[in-house]
Structure formats: structure tokens, C-alpha cells
PDB file of C-alpha atoms in Angstrom:
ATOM      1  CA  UNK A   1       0.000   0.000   0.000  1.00 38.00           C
ATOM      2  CA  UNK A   2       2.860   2.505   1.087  1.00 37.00           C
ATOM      3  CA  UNK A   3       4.393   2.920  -2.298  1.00 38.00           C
ATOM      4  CA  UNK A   4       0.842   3.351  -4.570  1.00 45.00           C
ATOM      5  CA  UNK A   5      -0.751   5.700  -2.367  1.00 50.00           C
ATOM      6  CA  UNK A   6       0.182   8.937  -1.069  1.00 48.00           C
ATOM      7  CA  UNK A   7      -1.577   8.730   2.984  1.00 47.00           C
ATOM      8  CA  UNK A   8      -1.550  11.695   5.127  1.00 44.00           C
ATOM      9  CA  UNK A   9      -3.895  12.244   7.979  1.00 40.00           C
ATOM     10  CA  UNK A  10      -5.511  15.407   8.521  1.00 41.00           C
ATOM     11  CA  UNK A  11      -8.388  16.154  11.180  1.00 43.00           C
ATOM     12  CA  UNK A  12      -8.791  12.391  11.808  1.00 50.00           C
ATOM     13  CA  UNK A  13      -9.336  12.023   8.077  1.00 63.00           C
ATOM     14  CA  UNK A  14      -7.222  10.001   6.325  1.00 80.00           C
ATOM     15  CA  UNK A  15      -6.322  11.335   2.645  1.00 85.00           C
ATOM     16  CA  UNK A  16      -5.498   8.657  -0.149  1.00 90.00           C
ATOM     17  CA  UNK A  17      -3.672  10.142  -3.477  1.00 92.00           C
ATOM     18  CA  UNK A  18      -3.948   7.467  -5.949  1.00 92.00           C
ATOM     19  CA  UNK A  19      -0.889   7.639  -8.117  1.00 91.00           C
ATOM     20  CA  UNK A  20      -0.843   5.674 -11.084  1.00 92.00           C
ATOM     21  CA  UNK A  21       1.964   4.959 -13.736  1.00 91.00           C
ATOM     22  CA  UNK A  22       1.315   6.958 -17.240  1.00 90.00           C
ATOM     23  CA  UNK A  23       0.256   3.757 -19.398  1.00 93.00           C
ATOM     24  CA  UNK A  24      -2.517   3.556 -16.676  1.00 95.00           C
ATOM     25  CA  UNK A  25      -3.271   7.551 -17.537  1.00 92.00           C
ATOM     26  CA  UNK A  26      -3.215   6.982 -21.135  1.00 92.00           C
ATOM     27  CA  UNK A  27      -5.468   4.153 -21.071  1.00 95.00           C
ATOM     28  CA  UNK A  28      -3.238   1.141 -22.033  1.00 95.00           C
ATOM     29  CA  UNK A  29      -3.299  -2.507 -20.397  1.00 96.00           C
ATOM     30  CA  UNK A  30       0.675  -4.064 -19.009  1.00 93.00           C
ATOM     31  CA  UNK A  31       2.156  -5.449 -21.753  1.00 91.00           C
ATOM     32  CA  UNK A  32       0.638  -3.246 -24.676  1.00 93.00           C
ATOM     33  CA  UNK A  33       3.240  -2.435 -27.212  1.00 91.00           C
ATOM     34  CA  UNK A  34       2.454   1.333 -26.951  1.00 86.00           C
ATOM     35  CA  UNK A  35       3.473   1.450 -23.051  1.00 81.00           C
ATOM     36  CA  UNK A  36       6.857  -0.266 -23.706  1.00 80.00           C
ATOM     37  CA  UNK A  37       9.649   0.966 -21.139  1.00 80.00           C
ATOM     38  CA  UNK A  38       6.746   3.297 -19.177  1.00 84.00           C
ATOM     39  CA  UNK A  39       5.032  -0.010 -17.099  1.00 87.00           C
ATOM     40  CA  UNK A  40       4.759   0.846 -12.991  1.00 80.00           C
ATOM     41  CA  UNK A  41       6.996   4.298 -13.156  1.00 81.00           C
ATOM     42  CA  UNK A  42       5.967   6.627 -10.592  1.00 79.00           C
ATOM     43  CA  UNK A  43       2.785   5.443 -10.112  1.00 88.00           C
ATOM     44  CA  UNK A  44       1.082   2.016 -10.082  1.00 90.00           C
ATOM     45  CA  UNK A  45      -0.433   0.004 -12.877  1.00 92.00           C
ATOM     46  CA  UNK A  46      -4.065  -0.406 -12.392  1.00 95.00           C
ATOM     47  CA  UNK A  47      -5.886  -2.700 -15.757  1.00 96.00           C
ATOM     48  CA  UNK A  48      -9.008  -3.694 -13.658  1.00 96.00           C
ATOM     49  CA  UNK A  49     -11.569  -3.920 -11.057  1.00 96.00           C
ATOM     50  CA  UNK A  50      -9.376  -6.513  -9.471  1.00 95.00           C
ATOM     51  CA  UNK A  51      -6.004  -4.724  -8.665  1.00 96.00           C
ATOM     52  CA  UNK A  52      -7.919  -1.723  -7.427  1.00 96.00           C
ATOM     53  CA  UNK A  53     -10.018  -4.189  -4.650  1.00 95.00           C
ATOM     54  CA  UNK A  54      -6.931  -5.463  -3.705  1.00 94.00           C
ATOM     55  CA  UNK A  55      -4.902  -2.307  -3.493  1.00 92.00           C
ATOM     56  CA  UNK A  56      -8.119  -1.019  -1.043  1.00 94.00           C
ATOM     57  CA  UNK A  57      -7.944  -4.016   0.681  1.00 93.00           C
ATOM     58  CA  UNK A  58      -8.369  -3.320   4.473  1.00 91.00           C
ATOM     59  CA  UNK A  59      -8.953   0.480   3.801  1.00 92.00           C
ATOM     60  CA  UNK A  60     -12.868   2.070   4.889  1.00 92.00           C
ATOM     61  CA  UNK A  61     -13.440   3.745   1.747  1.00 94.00           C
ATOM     62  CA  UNK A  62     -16.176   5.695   3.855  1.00 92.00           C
ATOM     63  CA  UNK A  63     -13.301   7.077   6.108  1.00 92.00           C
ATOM     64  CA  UNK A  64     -10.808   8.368   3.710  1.00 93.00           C
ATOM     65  CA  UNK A  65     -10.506  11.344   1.180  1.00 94.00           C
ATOM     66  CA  UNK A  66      -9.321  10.236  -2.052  1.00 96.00           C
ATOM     67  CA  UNK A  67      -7.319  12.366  -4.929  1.00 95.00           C
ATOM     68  CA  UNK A  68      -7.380  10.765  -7.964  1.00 96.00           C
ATOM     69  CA  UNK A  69      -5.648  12.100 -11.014  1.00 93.00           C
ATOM     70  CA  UNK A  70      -8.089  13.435 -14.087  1.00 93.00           C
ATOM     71  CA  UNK A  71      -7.151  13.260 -17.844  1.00 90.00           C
ATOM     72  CA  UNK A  72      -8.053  10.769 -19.985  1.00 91.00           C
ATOM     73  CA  UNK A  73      -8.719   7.971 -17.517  1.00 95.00           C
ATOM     74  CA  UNK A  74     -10.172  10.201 -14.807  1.00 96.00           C
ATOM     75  CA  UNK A  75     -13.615   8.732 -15.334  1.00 98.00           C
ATOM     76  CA  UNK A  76     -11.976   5.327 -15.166  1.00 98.00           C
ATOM     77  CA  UNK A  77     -10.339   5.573 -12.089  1.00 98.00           C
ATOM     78  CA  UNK A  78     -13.162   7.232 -10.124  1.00 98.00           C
ATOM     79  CA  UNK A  79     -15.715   4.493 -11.617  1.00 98.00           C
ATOM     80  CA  UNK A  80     -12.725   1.999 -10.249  1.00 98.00           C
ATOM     81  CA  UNK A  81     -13.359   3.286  -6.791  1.00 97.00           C
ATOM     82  CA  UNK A  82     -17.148   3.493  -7.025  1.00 97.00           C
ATOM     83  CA  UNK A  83     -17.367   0.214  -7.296  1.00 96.00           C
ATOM     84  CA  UNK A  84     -15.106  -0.964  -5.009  1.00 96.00           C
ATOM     85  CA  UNK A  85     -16.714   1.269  -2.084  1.00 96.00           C
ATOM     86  CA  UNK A  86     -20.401  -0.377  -3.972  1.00 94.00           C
ATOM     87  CA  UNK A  87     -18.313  -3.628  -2.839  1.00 93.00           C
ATOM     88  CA  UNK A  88     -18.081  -2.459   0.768  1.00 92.00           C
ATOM     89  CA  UNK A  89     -21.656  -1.347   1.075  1.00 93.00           C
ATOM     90  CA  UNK A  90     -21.033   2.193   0.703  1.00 94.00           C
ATOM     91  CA  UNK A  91     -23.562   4.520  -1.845  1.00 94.00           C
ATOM     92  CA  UNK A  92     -21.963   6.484  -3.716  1.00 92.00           C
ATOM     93  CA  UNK A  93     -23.067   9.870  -1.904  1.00 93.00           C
ATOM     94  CA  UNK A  94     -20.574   8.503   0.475  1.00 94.00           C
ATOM     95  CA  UNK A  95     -17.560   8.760  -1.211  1.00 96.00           C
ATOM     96  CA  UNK A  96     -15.312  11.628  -1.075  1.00 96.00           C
ATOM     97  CA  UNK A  97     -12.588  13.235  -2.863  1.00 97.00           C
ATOM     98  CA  UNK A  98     -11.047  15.414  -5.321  1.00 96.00           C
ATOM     99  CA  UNK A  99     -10.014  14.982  -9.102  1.00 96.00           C
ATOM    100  CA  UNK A 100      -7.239  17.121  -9.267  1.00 95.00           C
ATOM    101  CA  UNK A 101      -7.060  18.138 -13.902  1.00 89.00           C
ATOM    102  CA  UNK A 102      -2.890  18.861 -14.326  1.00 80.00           C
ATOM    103  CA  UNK A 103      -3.371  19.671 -17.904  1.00 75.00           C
ATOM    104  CA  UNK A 104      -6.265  19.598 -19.675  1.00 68.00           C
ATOM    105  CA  UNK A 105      -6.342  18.007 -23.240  1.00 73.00           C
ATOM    106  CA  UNK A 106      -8.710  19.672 -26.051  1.00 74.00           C
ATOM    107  CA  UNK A 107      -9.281  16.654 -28.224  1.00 80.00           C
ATOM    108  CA  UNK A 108     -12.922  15.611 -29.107  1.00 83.00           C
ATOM    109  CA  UNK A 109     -13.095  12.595 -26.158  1.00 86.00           C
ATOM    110  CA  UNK A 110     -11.083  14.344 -23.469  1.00 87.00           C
ATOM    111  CA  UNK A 111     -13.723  17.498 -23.836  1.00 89.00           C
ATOM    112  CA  UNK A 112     -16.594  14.310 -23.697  1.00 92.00           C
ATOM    113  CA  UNK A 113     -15.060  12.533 -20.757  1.00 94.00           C
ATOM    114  CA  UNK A 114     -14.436  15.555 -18.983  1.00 93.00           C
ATOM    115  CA  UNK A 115     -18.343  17.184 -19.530  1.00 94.00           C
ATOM    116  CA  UNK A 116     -19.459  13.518 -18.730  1.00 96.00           C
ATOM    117  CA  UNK A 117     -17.871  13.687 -15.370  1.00 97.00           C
ATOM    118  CA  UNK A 118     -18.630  17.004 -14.622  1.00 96.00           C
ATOM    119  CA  UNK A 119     -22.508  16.162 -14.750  1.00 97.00           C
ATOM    120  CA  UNK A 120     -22.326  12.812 -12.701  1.00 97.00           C
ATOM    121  CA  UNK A 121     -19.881  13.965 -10.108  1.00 98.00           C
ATOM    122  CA  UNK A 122     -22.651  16.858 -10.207  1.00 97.00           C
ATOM    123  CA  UNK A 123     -25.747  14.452  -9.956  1.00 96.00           C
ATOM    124  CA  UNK A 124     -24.896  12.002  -7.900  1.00 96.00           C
ATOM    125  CA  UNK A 125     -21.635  12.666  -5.904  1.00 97.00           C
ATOM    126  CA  UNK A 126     -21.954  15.297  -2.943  1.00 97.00           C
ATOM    127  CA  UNK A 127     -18.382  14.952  -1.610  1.00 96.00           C
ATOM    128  CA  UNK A 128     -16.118  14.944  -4.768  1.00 97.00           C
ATOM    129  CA  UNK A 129     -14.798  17.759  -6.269  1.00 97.00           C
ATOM    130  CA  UNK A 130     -12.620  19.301  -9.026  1.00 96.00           C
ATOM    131  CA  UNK A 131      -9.099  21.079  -8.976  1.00 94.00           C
ATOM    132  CA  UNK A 132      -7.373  22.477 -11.297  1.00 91.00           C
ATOM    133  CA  UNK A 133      -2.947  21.484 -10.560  1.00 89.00           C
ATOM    134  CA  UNK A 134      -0.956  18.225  -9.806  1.00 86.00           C
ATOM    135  CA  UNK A 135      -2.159  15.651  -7.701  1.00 87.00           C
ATOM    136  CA  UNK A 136      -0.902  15.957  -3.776  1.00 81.00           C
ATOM    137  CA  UNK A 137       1.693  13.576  -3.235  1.00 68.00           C
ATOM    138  CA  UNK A 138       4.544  11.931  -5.428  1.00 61.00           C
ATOM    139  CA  UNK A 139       4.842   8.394  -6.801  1.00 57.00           C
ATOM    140  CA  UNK A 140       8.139   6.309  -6.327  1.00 58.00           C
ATOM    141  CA  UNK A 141       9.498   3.789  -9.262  1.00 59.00           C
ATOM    142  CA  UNK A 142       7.565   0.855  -8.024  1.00 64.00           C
ATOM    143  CA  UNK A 143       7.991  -1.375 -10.557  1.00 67.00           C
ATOM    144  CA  UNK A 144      11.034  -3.880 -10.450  1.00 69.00           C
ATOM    145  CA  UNK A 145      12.671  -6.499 -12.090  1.00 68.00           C
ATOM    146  CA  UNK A 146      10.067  -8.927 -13.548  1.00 83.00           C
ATOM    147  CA  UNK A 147       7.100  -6.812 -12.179  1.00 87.00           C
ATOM    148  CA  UNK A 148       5.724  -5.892 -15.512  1.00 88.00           C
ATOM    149  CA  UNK A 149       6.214  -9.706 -17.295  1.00 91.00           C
ATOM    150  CA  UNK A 150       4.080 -11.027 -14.104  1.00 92.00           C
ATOM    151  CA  UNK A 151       1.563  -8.063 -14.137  1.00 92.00           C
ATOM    152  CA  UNK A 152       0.686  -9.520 -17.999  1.00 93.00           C
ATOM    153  CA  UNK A 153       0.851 -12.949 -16.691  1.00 95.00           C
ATOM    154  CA  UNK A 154      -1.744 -11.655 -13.819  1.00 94.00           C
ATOM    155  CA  UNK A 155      -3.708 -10.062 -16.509  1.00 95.00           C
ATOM    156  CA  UNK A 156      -4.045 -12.592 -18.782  1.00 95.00           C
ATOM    157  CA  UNK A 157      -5.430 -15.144 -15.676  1.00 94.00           C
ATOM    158  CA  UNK A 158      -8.243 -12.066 -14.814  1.00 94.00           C
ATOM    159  CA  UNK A 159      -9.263 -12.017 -18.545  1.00 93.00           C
ATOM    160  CA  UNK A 160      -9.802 -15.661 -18.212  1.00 90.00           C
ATOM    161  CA  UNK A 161     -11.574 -15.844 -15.525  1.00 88.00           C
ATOM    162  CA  UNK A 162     -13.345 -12.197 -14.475  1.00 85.00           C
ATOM    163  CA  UNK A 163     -17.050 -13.342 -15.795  1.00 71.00           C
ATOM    164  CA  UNK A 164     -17.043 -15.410 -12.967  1.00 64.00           C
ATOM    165  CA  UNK A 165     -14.552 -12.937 -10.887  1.00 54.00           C
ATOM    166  CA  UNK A 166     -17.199 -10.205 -11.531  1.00 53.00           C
ATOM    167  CA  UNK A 167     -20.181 -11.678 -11.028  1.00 52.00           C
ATOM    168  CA  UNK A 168     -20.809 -11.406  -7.662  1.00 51.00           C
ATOM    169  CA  UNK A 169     -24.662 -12.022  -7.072  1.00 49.00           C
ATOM    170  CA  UNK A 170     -24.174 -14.902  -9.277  1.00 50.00           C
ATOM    171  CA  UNK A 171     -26.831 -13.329 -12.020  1.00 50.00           C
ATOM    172  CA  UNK A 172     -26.454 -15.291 -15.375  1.00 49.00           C
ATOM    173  CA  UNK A 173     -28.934 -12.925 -16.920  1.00 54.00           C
ATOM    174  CA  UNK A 174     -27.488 -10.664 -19.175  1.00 50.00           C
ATOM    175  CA  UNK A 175     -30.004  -8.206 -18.532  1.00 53.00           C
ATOM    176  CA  UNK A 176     -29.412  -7.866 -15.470  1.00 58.00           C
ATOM    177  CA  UNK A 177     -25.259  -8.201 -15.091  1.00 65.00           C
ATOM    178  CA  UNK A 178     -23.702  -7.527 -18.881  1.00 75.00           C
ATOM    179  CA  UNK A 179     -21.125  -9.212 -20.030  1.00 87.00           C
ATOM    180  CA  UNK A 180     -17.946  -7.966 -20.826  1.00 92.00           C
ATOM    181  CA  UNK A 181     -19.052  -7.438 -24.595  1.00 92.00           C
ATOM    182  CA  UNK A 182     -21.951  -6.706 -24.024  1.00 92.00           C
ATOM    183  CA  UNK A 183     -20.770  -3.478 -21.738  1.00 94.00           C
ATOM    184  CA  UNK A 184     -18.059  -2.694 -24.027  1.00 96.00           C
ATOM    185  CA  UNK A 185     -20.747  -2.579 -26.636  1.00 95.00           C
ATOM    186  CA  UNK A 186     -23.209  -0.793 -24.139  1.00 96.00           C
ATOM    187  CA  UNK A 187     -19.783   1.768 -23.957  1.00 97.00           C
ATOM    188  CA  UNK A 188     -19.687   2.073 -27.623  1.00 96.00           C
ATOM    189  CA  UNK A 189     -23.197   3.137 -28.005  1.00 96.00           C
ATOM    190  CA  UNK A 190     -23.058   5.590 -25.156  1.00 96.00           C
ATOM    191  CA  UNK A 191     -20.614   7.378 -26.792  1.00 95.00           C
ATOM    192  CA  UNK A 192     -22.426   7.518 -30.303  1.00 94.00           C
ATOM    193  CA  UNK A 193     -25.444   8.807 -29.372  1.00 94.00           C
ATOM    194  CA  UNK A 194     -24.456  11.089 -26.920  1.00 94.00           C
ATOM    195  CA  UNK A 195     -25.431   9.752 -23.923  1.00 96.00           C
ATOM    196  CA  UNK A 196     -23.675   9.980 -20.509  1.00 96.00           C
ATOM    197  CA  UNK A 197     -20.502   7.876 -20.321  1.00 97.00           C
ATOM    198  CA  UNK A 198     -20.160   7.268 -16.278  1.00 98.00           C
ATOM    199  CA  UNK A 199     -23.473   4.857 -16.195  1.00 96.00           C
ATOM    200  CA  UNK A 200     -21.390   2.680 -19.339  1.00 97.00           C
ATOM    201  CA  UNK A 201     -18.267   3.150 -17.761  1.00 98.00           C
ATOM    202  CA  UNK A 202     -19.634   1.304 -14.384  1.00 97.00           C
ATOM    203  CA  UNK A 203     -21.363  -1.301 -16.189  1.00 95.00           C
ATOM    204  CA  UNK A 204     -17.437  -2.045 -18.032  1.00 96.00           C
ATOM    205  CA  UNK A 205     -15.789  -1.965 -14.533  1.00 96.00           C
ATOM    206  CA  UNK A 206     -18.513  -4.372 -13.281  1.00 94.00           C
ATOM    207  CA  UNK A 207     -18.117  -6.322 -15.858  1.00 93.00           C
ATOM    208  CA  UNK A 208     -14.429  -6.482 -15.481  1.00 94.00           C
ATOM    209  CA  UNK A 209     -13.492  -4.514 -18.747  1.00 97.00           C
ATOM    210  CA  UNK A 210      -9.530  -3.637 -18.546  1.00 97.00           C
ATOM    211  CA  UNK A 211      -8.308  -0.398 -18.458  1.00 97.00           C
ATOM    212  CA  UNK A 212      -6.640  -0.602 -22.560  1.00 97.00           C
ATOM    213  CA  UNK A 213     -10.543  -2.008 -24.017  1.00 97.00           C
ATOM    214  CA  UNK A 214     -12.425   0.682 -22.133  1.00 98.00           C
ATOM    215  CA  UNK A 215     -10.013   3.589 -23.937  1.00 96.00           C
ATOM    216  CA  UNK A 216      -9.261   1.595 -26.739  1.00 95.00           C
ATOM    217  CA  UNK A 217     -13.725   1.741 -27.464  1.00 96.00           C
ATOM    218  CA  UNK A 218     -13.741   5.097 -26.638  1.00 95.00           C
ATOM    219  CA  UNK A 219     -11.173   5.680 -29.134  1.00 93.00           C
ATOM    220  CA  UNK A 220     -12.757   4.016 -31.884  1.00 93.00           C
ATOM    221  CA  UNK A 221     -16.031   5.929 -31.108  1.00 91.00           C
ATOM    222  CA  UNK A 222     -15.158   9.222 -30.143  1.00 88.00           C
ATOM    223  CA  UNK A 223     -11.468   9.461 -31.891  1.00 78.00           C
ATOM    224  CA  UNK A 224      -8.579  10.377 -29.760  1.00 62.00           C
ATOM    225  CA  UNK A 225      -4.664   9.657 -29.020  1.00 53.00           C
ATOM    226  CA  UNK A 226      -2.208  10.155 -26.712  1.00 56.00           C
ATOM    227  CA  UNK A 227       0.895   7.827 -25.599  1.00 53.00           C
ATOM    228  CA  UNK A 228       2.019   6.943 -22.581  1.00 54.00           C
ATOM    229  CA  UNK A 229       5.473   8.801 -23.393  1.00 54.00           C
ATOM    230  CA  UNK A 230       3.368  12.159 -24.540  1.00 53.00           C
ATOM    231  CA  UNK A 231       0.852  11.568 -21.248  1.00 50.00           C
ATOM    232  CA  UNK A 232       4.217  11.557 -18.749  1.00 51.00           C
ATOM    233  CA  UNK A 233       6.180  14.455 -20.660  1.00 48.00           C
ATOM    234  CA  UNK A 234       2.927  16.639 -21.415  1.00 49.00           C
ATOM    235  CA  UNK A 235       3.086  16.462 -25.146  1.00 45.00           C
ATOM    236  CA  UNK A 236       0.446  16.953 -27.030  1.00 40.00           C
ATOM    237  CA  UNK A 237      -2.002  14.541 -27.885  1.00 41.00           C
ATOM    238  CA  UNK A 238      -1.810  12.808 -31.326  1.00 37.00           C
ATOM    239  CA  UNK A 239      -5.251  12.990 -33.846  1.00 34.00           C
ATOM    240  CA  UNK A 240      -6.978  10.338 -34.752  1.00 35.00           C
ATOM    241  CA  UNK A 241      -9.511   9.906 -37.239  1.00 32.00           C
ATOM    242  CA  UNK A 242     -12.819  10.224 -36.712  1.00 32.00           C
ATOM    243  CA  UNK A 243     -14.954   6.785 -36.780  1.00 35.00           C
ATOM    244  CA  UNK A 244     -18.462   6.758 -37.302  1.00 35.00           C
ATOM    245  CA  UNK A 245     -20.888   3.906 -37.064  1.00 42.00           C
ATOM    246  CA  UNK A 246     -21.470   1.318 -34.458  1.00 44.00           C
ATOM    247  CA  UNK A 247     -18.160  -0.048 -33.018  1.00 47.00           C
ATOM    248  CA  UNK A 248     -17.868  -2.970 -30.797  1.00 51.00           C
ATOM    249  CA  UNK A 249     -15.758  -4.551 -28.079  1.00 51.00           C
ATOM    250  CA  UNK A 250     -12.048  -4.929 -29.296  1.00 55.00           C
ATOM    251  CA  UNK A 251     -10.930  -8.163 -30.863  1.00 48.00           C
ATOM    252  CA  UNK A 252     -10.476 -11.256 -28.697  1.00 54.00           C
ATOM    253  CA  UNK A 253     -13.511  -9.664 -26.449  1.00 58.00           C
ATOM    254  CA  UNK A 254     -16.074 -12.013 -25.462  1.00 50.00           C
TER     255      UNK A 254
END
């Protein structure tokens, strides 16, 4: 826990600063060609539901002030934690924090995500808020020798098995718990026809979507770039073309 989050205790409040590594900002899974060399620097890797449980593990999400980072995956992260507080019994009017936006990006999907959160943090979440500057607290290299080939190995075992990983009311309607497809596809839509992206983006975190096929369907929908190398050096983002149509999970994607 000590070298992922930032902890200081102020008031009897304990305040968590999530610090993630920048393939985990940029949207992009261990092991994907694009975050070569970048994997668990100054931050931790989070690709699912699962590492985010067990990095909370033991911690009262209802006690604790967390500071998440925005940018791309800022929606991502903060639907992360809303469902791991949904796993300790806590609404989400109980959660608190801050987003804290470093830089803001202008492409077409970072505008989207950010108006997207902006209304459901506004809706539906009384404690969180948004700052404009860096996140409090600095990350350490956390990643060492073999960290990154074992972090694919892990992933590759949660892709195999999250249906059943995710499911935890043991619904096999797909009505009423979507499948991984299904709320990639349910993401996908969303984003065509305008609707809200946070009620998607928990149904993909639910569902145990990874953190590289939630961007990666945004991209495709919405049309946007930026690599893990820009995202740590605050380069600009890269265009890319605009897709229209329906587009569905990425390939391999049950």
C-alpha cells in the first residue's frame, strides 16, 4: 500500500492520493506495445476492477478522502473506486474526494469525458470535487525487475476468468449483469449517441473490462490519441480519425 498511495492524515481524516503509472493515464493494459519501457513508473499500474479491490484491501473507503488524477482515464479511475466502495456497502453519496485536472487536453473525447464527469460527479456525488494542478503527493518507481512480465501474466489469468470474478450475485442474466461485450458494446453506443458515459463506464468496470478495451472503445467511437510517453512528458495529444458507425468490443472480447 505505502508505495501506490500517497496517505496523510488530517483532522482524523485520512487522505489517499492514488498515483498511477502513465500507461494507466493513457489508457493502455501491461504489456501493450504502446506502453513499452513506461510499465509501474511513478505510479502504479491499475488494468481492472481486481487490482484496485486489492490495493483497497483493508482500507474504509467511507473514512478516507481520495485524490485521484483526471485526464483521460479520470472517469476510469473514479468508476474503479465506485465500485469498489459499492463492494463495501457504501452509496456512492458517500464517497469523497477530489479529481485534481494537471493539464487539460482539447481533443474531441477528453472534452466528452471531462463534460461527462462534470454532470455525474454533479448528480450524484456530494463529496467529490474538481481542482485544477498536480495531484498531492509523489509516486516512487515501483515497478522492479520482472514486475511488468508477471503483471501480464496476472492479466491474462483475470481475462480468463473475471465473468465469474465479476459476477458477484451470481446473475447469469445478461439483462441484469452484462457481459464484458456486451458493456463494451453498451460503452460504444453511449458514446455515439451522446449519452452519458459514467453509467457505461460502471457497467465495463462491473463487468471487469480492462483499463486498454475501455479507452481503446472510446477511441474508436469518439477518436482520440495520446501515448504513454506524450501523457508523462505533457506532449500533445496525437489525432486520430474520426470513426463513425457502431463499433464494438475490441478483438479477442467475449
Amino acid at each position: 500500500m505505502k508505495d501506490t498511495l500517497d496517505l496523510s492524515r488530517t483532522t482524523g481524516t485520512a487522505a489517499l492520493a492514488l498515483v498511477c503509472d502513465a500507461p494507466t493515464r493513457a489508457g493502455f493494459d501491461p504489456g501493450d506495445p504502446a506502453a513499452a519501457g513506461a510499465f509501474g513508473r511513478e505510479g502504479v499500474a491499475l488494468a481492472h476492477l481486481g487490482d484496485v479491490r486489492r490495493l483497497f484491501d483493508g482500507v474504509p473507503l467511507d473514512r478516507v478522502r481520495l485524490a485521484l488524477p483526471g485526464g483521460l482515464t479520470g472517469m476510469w479511475l473514479l468508476a474503479l473506486c465506485l465500485v469498489t466502495a459499492e463492494e463495501q456497502w457504501l452509496a456512492p453519496d458517500g464517497l469523497g474526494g477530489t479529481t485534481y485536472e494537471e493539464r487539460p487536453a482539447a481533443t474531441a473525447l477528453a472534452l466528452r469525458l471531462r463534460g461527462d464527469l462534470t454532470a455525474y460527479v454533479s448528480a450524484s456525488l456530494p463529496h467529490w470535487a474538481f481542482r485544477a494542478g498536480s495531484l498531492p503527493g509523489r509516486g516512487s518507481p515501483t515497478a522492479g525487475p520482472g514486475d511488468e512480465a508477471a503483471a501480464v501474466a496476472a492479466l491474462a489469468r483475470w481475462r480468463e476468468t473475471r465473468e465469474e470474478s465479476t459476477d458477484r450475485q451470481g446473475l447469469a442474466d445478461p439483462y441484469l449483469w452484462p457481459s464484458v461485450r456486451q458493456s463494451l458494446d453498451g460503452l460504444a453506443d453511449a458514446a455515439i449517441d451522446g449519452d452519458c458515459l459514467m453509467d457505461a463506464t460502471l457497467d465495463c468496470v462491473r463487468a471487469g473490462v480492462t483499463t486498454g478495451e475501455w479507452a481503446h472503445t472510446l477511441r474508436a467511437a469518439l477518436g482520440a490519441y495520446e501515448s504513454p510517453a506524450a501523457y508523462a512528458h505533457g506532449g500533445p495529444a496525437s489525432p486520430a480519425p474520426y470513426r463513425t458507425g457502431r463499433h464494438r468490443a475490441p478483438a479477442g472480447v467475449r
